[in-house]
C-alpha cells in the first residue's frame, strides 16, 4: 500500500509498507504505524508530513549552512582556500552530528538559510562581487564549493564512504528521524513509547535492506 502526500513548493512524501521516502531523495525506514506504536498520540498533535519535512530540512542543513559560512568568511577577507576548507569541515561536522544539532525551534531559521532561491541569489551576488573586485581565486573556489555542496556532490561522496567503509548500525536518515521524534514527543508530552525498541527495529530493518543489496550483487 502506498500513500502519496504533497505539500507546497513541490515537496512530497510517499508512504510505503517498508518506510517513507521523500522528493528530496531521503528514505526513512519506519512507517506511520511504527511511529504511532512507539510515540503514542504524537501524530494526533503533529502531522506525519510536518515530522518528515522537518527531518528533510535538517538532513540538508549542512549544505546551505556551510555555503553561507563560506560567503561570510570570504567576504570578511579570509583566504579563499582557508574559507573553503573551513566550510567543507563544517559540512562534515553537520553531516555526522546533525541529529545532535536538530533543535526544533531552529528549524524555521535553518529552512530559510537552506532555501534554494535565497542561496542561488546570494551565490550569484557574491560571485559577481568577487569577479568585479578581481578576486578570481575566491570566485573559482566559490564555484567549486557551490558545486560540492548545493549540487550535493560532497554529500553523495560522503554517503558512499559511510556505507562502504564505516558500516554504521543505523543510517543517518533514521538516526535523525529518531531524534526528531524524541524532541517532538518531549515537546508534546507524548514520549511514553519504547524508543530503544524503535531504534533496534530500525537497525534490524536497515540491516535487512543492506543484506538484500549485497545478495543482489
Tab-separated table of C-alpha atoms in Angstrom:
chain	number	residue	atom	x	y	z
A	1	UNK	CA	0.000	0.000	0.000
A	2	UNK	CA	1.321	3.439	-0.943
A	3	UNK	CA	0.182	6.891	0.038
A	4	UNK	CA	1.479	9.985	-1.703
A	5	UNK	CA	1.255	13.209	0.287
A	6	UNK	CA	2.026	16.565	-1.312
A	7	UNK	CA	2.892	19.906	0.215
A	8	UNK	CA	3.532	23.340	-1.215
A	9	UNK	CA	6.583	24.137	-3.347
A	10	UNK	CA	6.785	20.642	-4.815
A	11	UNK	CA	7.866	18.757	-1.692
A	12	UNK	CA	6.079	15.472	-1.206
A	13	UNK	CA	6.465	12.174	0.598
A	14	UNK	CA	5.456	8.660	-0.275
A	15	UNK	CA	4.382	6.185	2.403
A	16	UNK	CA	5.154	2.549	1.687
A	17	UNK	CA	4.941	-0.654	3.656
A	18	UNK	CA	8.692	-0.634	4.279
A	19	UNK	CA	9.088	3.044	5.104
A	20	UNK	CA	8.722	6.619	3.894
A	21	UNK	CA	10.559	8.282	1.019
A	22	UNK	CA	10.543	11.951	0.041
A	23	UNK	CA	11.024	14.015	-3.086
A	24	UNK	CA	14.416	15.081	-1.730
A	25	UNK	CA	15.672	11.528	-2.140
A	26	UNK	CA	15.625	10.629	1.565
A	27	UNK	CA	14.348	7.302	2.827
A	28	UNK	CA	13.174	6.722	6.396
A	29	UNK	CA	12.822	3.096	7.474
A	30	UNK	CA	9.759	3.489	9.659
A	31	UNK	CA	6.048	3.745	8.903
A	32	UNK	CA	3.128	5.760	10.246
A	33	UNK	CA	2.079	2.699	12.278
A	34	UNK	CA	5.577	2.402	13.690
A	35	UNK	CA	5.540	5.999	14.905
A	36	UNK	CA	2.071	5.527	16.400
A	37	UNK	CA	3.326	2.462	18.213
A	38	UNK	CA	6.465	3.942	19.733
A	39	UNK	CA	5.293	7.515	20.361
A	40	UNK	CA	1.575	7.005	21.049
A	41	UNK	CA	-0.589	10.016	20.312
A	42	UNK	CA	2.129	12.100	18.673
A	43	UNK	CA	0.545	12.057	15.225
A	44	UNK	CA	-2.674	13.376	16.745
A	45	UNK	CA	-0.788	16.565	17.637
A	46	UNK	CA	1.863	16.786	14.898
A	47	UNK	CA	1.196	15.660	11.339
A	48	UNK	CA	3.420	12.994	9.822
A	49	UNK	CA	4.125	15.349	6.931
A	50	UNK	CA	5.495	18.002	9.304
A	51	UNK	CA	7.706	15.466	11.095
A	52	UNK	CA	9.184	14.099	7.875
A	53	UNK	CA	9.532	17.587	6.373
A	54	UNK	CA	11.427	18.686	9.486
A	55	UNK	CA	13.757	15.714	9.153
A	56	UNK	CA	14.375	16.551	5.487
A	57	UNK	CA	15.203	20.158	6.353
A	58	UNK	CA	17.786	19.120	8.928
A	59	UNK	CA	19.298	16.423	6.711
A	60	UNK	CA	20.121	19.079	4.121
A	61	UNK	CA	21.066	21.781	6.607
A	62	UNK	CA	24.806	21.221	6.247
A	63	UNK	CA	24.774	22.151	2.551
A	64	UNK	CA	23.222	25.579	2.970
A	65	UNK	CA	24.885	26.456	6.282
A	66	UNK	CA	28.363	25.544	5.007
A	67	UNK	CA	27.794	27.633	1.890
A	68	UNK	CA	26.654	30.611	3.967
A	69	UNK	CA	29.743	30.172	6.165
A	70	UNK	CA	31.959	30.289	3.084
A	71	UNK	CA	30.274	33.518	1.952
A	72	UNK	CA	30.797	35.160	5.332
A	73	UNK	CA	34.435	34.122	5.669
A	74	UNK	CA	35.338	35.096	2.113
A	75	UNK	CA	33.662	38.499	2.312
A	76	UNK	CA	35.372	39.185	5.645
A	77	UNK	CA	38.778	38.856	3.994
A	78	UNK	CA	39.708	35.307	4.971
A	79	UNK	CA	41.906	33.483	2.465
A	80	UNK	CA	39.616	31.759	-0.090
A	81	UNK	CA	41.305	28.379	0.283
A	82	UNK	CA	41.070	28.571	4.067
A	83	UNK	CA	37.431	29.690	3.809
A	84	UNK	CA	36.678	26.719	1.555
A	85	UNK	CA	38.458	24.277	3.847
A	86	UNK	CA	36.598	25.565	6.912
A	87	UNK	CA	33.268	25.362	5.065
A	88	UNK	CA	33.928	21.758	3.998
A	89	UNK	CA	34.991	20.775	7.523
A	90	UNK	CA	31.857	22.421	8.885
A	91	UNK	CA	29.786	20.397	6.425
A	92	UNK	CA	31.358	17.167	7.670
A	93	UNK	CA	30.624	18.129	11.274
A	94	UNK	CA	26.988	18.755	10.311
A	95	UNK	CA	26.812	15.524	8.324
A	96	UNK	CA	27.974	13.271	11.137
A	97	UNK	CA	26.324	15.120	14.028
A	98	UNK	CA	23.139	16.607	12.580
A	99	UNK	CA	20.922	14.646	14.982
A	100	UNK	CA	22.622	16.388	17.924
A	101	UNK	CA	22.037	19.870	16.490
A	102	UNK	CA	18.453	19.398	15.281
A	103	UNK	CA	16.685	21.650	17.768
A	104	UNK	CA	13.080	22.175	16.695
A	105	UNK	CA	12.969	25.904	17.482
A	106	UNK	CA	15.798	26.464	14.968
A	107	UNK	CA	14.019	24.670	12.116
A	108	UNK	CA	12.470	27.828	10.533
A	109	UNK	CA	15.871	29.563	10.501
A	110	UNK	CA	17.621	26.528	9.028
A	111	UNK	CA	14.908	26.201	6.403
A	112	UNK	CA	15.341	29.858	5.459
A	113	UNK	CA	19.144	29.648	5.218
A	114	UNK	CA	18.871	26.493	3.116
A	115	UNK	CA	16.210	27.891	0.768
A	116	UNK	CA	17.224	27.320	-2.855
A	117	UNK	CA	16.095	30.732	-4.045
A	118	UNK	CA	17.972	32.594	-1.320
A	119	UNK	CA	21.136	30.549	-1.840
A	120	UNK	CA	21.113	30.935	-5.629
A	121	UNK	CA	20.609	34.691	-5.455
A	122	UNK	CA	23.226	35.047	-2.698
A	123	UNK	CA	25.702	32.907	-4.619
A	124	UNK	CA	25.177	34.967	-7.772
A	125	UNK	CA	25.652	38.267	-5.942
A	126	UNK	CA	28.753	37.109	-4.075
A	127	UNK	CA	30.384	35.649	-7.189
A	128	UNK	CA	29.552	38.815	-9.117
A	129	UNK	CA	31.237	40.841	-6.379
A	130	UNK	CA	34.315	38.619	-6.471
A	131	UNK	CA	34.534	38.989	-10.249
A	132	UNK	CA	34.002	42.766	-10.153
A	133	UNK	CA	36.672	43.106	-7.447
A	134	UNK	CA	39.127	40.898	-9.395
A	135	UNK	CA	39.042	38.313	-6.582
A	136	UNK	CA	39.368	35.481	-9.067
A	137	UNK	CA	40.684	32.902	-6.618
A	138	UNK	CA	37.694	33.476	-4.361
A	139	UNK	CA	35.434	33.328	-7.416
A	140	UNK	CA	36.604	29.904	-8.585
A	141	UNK	CA	36.816	28.463	-5.076
A	142	UNK	CA	33.244	29.678	-4.595
A	143	UNK	CA	32.115	27.906	-7.752
A	144	UNK	CA	33.729	24.653	-6.599
A	145	UNK	CA	32.235	24.936	-3.110
A	146	UNK	CA	28.811	25.601	-4.622
A	147	UNK	CA	29.030	22.513	-6.836
A	148	UNK	CA	30.233	20.326	-3.972
A	149	UNK	CA	27.549	21.486	-1.561
A	150	UNK	CA	24.438	22.644	-3.383
A	151	UNK	CA	24.623	20.049	-6.154
A	152	UNK	CA	25.207	17.511	-3.337
A	153	UNK	CA	28.370	16.056	-4.871
A	154	UNK	CA	30.108	16.071	-1.484
A	155	UNK	CA	27.029	14.586	0.173
A	156	UNK	CA	26.890	11.710	-2.301
A	157	UNK	CA	30.599	11.016	-1.842
A	158	UNK	CA	30.237	11.085	1.943
A	159	UNK	CA	27.201	8.782	1.755
A	160	UNK	CA	29.206	6.339	-0.355
A	161	UNK	CA	32.181	6.481	2.007
A	162	UNK	CA	29.999	5.948	5.085
A	163	UNK	CA	28.186	2.994	3.520
A	164	UNK	CA	31.344	1.422	2.118
A	165	UNK	CA	33.823	1.781	4.945
A	166	UNK	CA	32.139	2.766	8.215
A	167	UNK	CA	29.139	0.408	8.241
A	168	UNK	CA	27.160	2.384	10.814
A	169	UNK	CA	24.388	0.445	12.564
A	170	UNK	CA	21.664	2.959	11.846
A	171	UNK	CA	21.561	5.076	8.660
A	172	UNK	CA	21.881	8.829	9.063
A	173	UNK	CA	18.276	9.430	7.993
A	174	UNK	CA	16.906	7.137	10.676
A	175	UNK	CA	19.195	8.432	13.419
A	176	UNK	CA	17.968	11.948	12.690
A	177	UNK	CA	14.302	10.946	12.483
A	178	UNK	CA	14.683	9.101	15.785
A	179	UNK	CA	15.930	12.323	17.417
A	180	UNK	CA	13.200	14.419	15.767
A	181	UNK	CA	10.564	12.029	17.154
A	182	UNK	CA	12.093	12.216	20.613
A	183	UNK	CA	12.100	16.023	20.573
A	184	UNK	CA	8.572	16.292	19.233
A	185	UNK	CA	7.466	13.679	21.759
A	186	UNK	CA	9.036	15.622	24.616
A	187	UNK	CA	7.540	18.924	23.446
A	188	UNK	CA	4.043	17.396	23.259
A	189	UNK	CA	4.357	15.286	26.405
A	190	UNK	CA	3.851	12.111	24.356
A	191	UNK	CA	7.175	10.388	24.903
A	192	UNK	CA	5.771	7.262	26.527
A	193	UNK	CA	6.760	4.645	23.939
A	194	UNK	CA	9.821	2.393	23.937
A	195	UNK	CA	12.271	4.472	21.897
A	196	UNK	CA	15.090	1.958	22.341
A	197	UNK	CA	12.917	-0.718	20.822
A	198	UNK	CA	12.154	1.566	17.878
A	199	UNK	CA	15.858	2.139	17.294
A	200	UNK	CA	16.508	-1.591	17.490
A	201	UNK	CA	13.780	-2.177	14.897
A	202	UNK	CA	15.242	0.488	12.626
A	203	UNK	CA	18.661	-1.164	12.854
A	204	UNK	CA	17.137	-4.550	12.058
A	205	UNK	CA	15.282	-3.207	9.011
A	206	UNK	CA	18.332	-1.301	7.766
A	207	UNK	CA	20.471	-4.426	8.052
A	208	UNK	CA	17.804	-6.402	6.201
A	209	UNK	CA	17.867	-3.995	3.248
A	210	UNK	CA	21.655	-3.798	3.292
A	211	UNK	CA	21.845	-7.591	3.201
A	212	UNK	CA	19.385	-7.642	0.287
A	213	UNK	CA	21.574	-5.258	-1.692
A	214	UNK	CA	24.645	-7.400	-1.019
A	215	UNK	CA	22.908	-10.548	-2.218
A	216	UNK	CA	21.863	-8.839	-5.473
A	217	UNK	CA	25.487	-8.006	-6.158
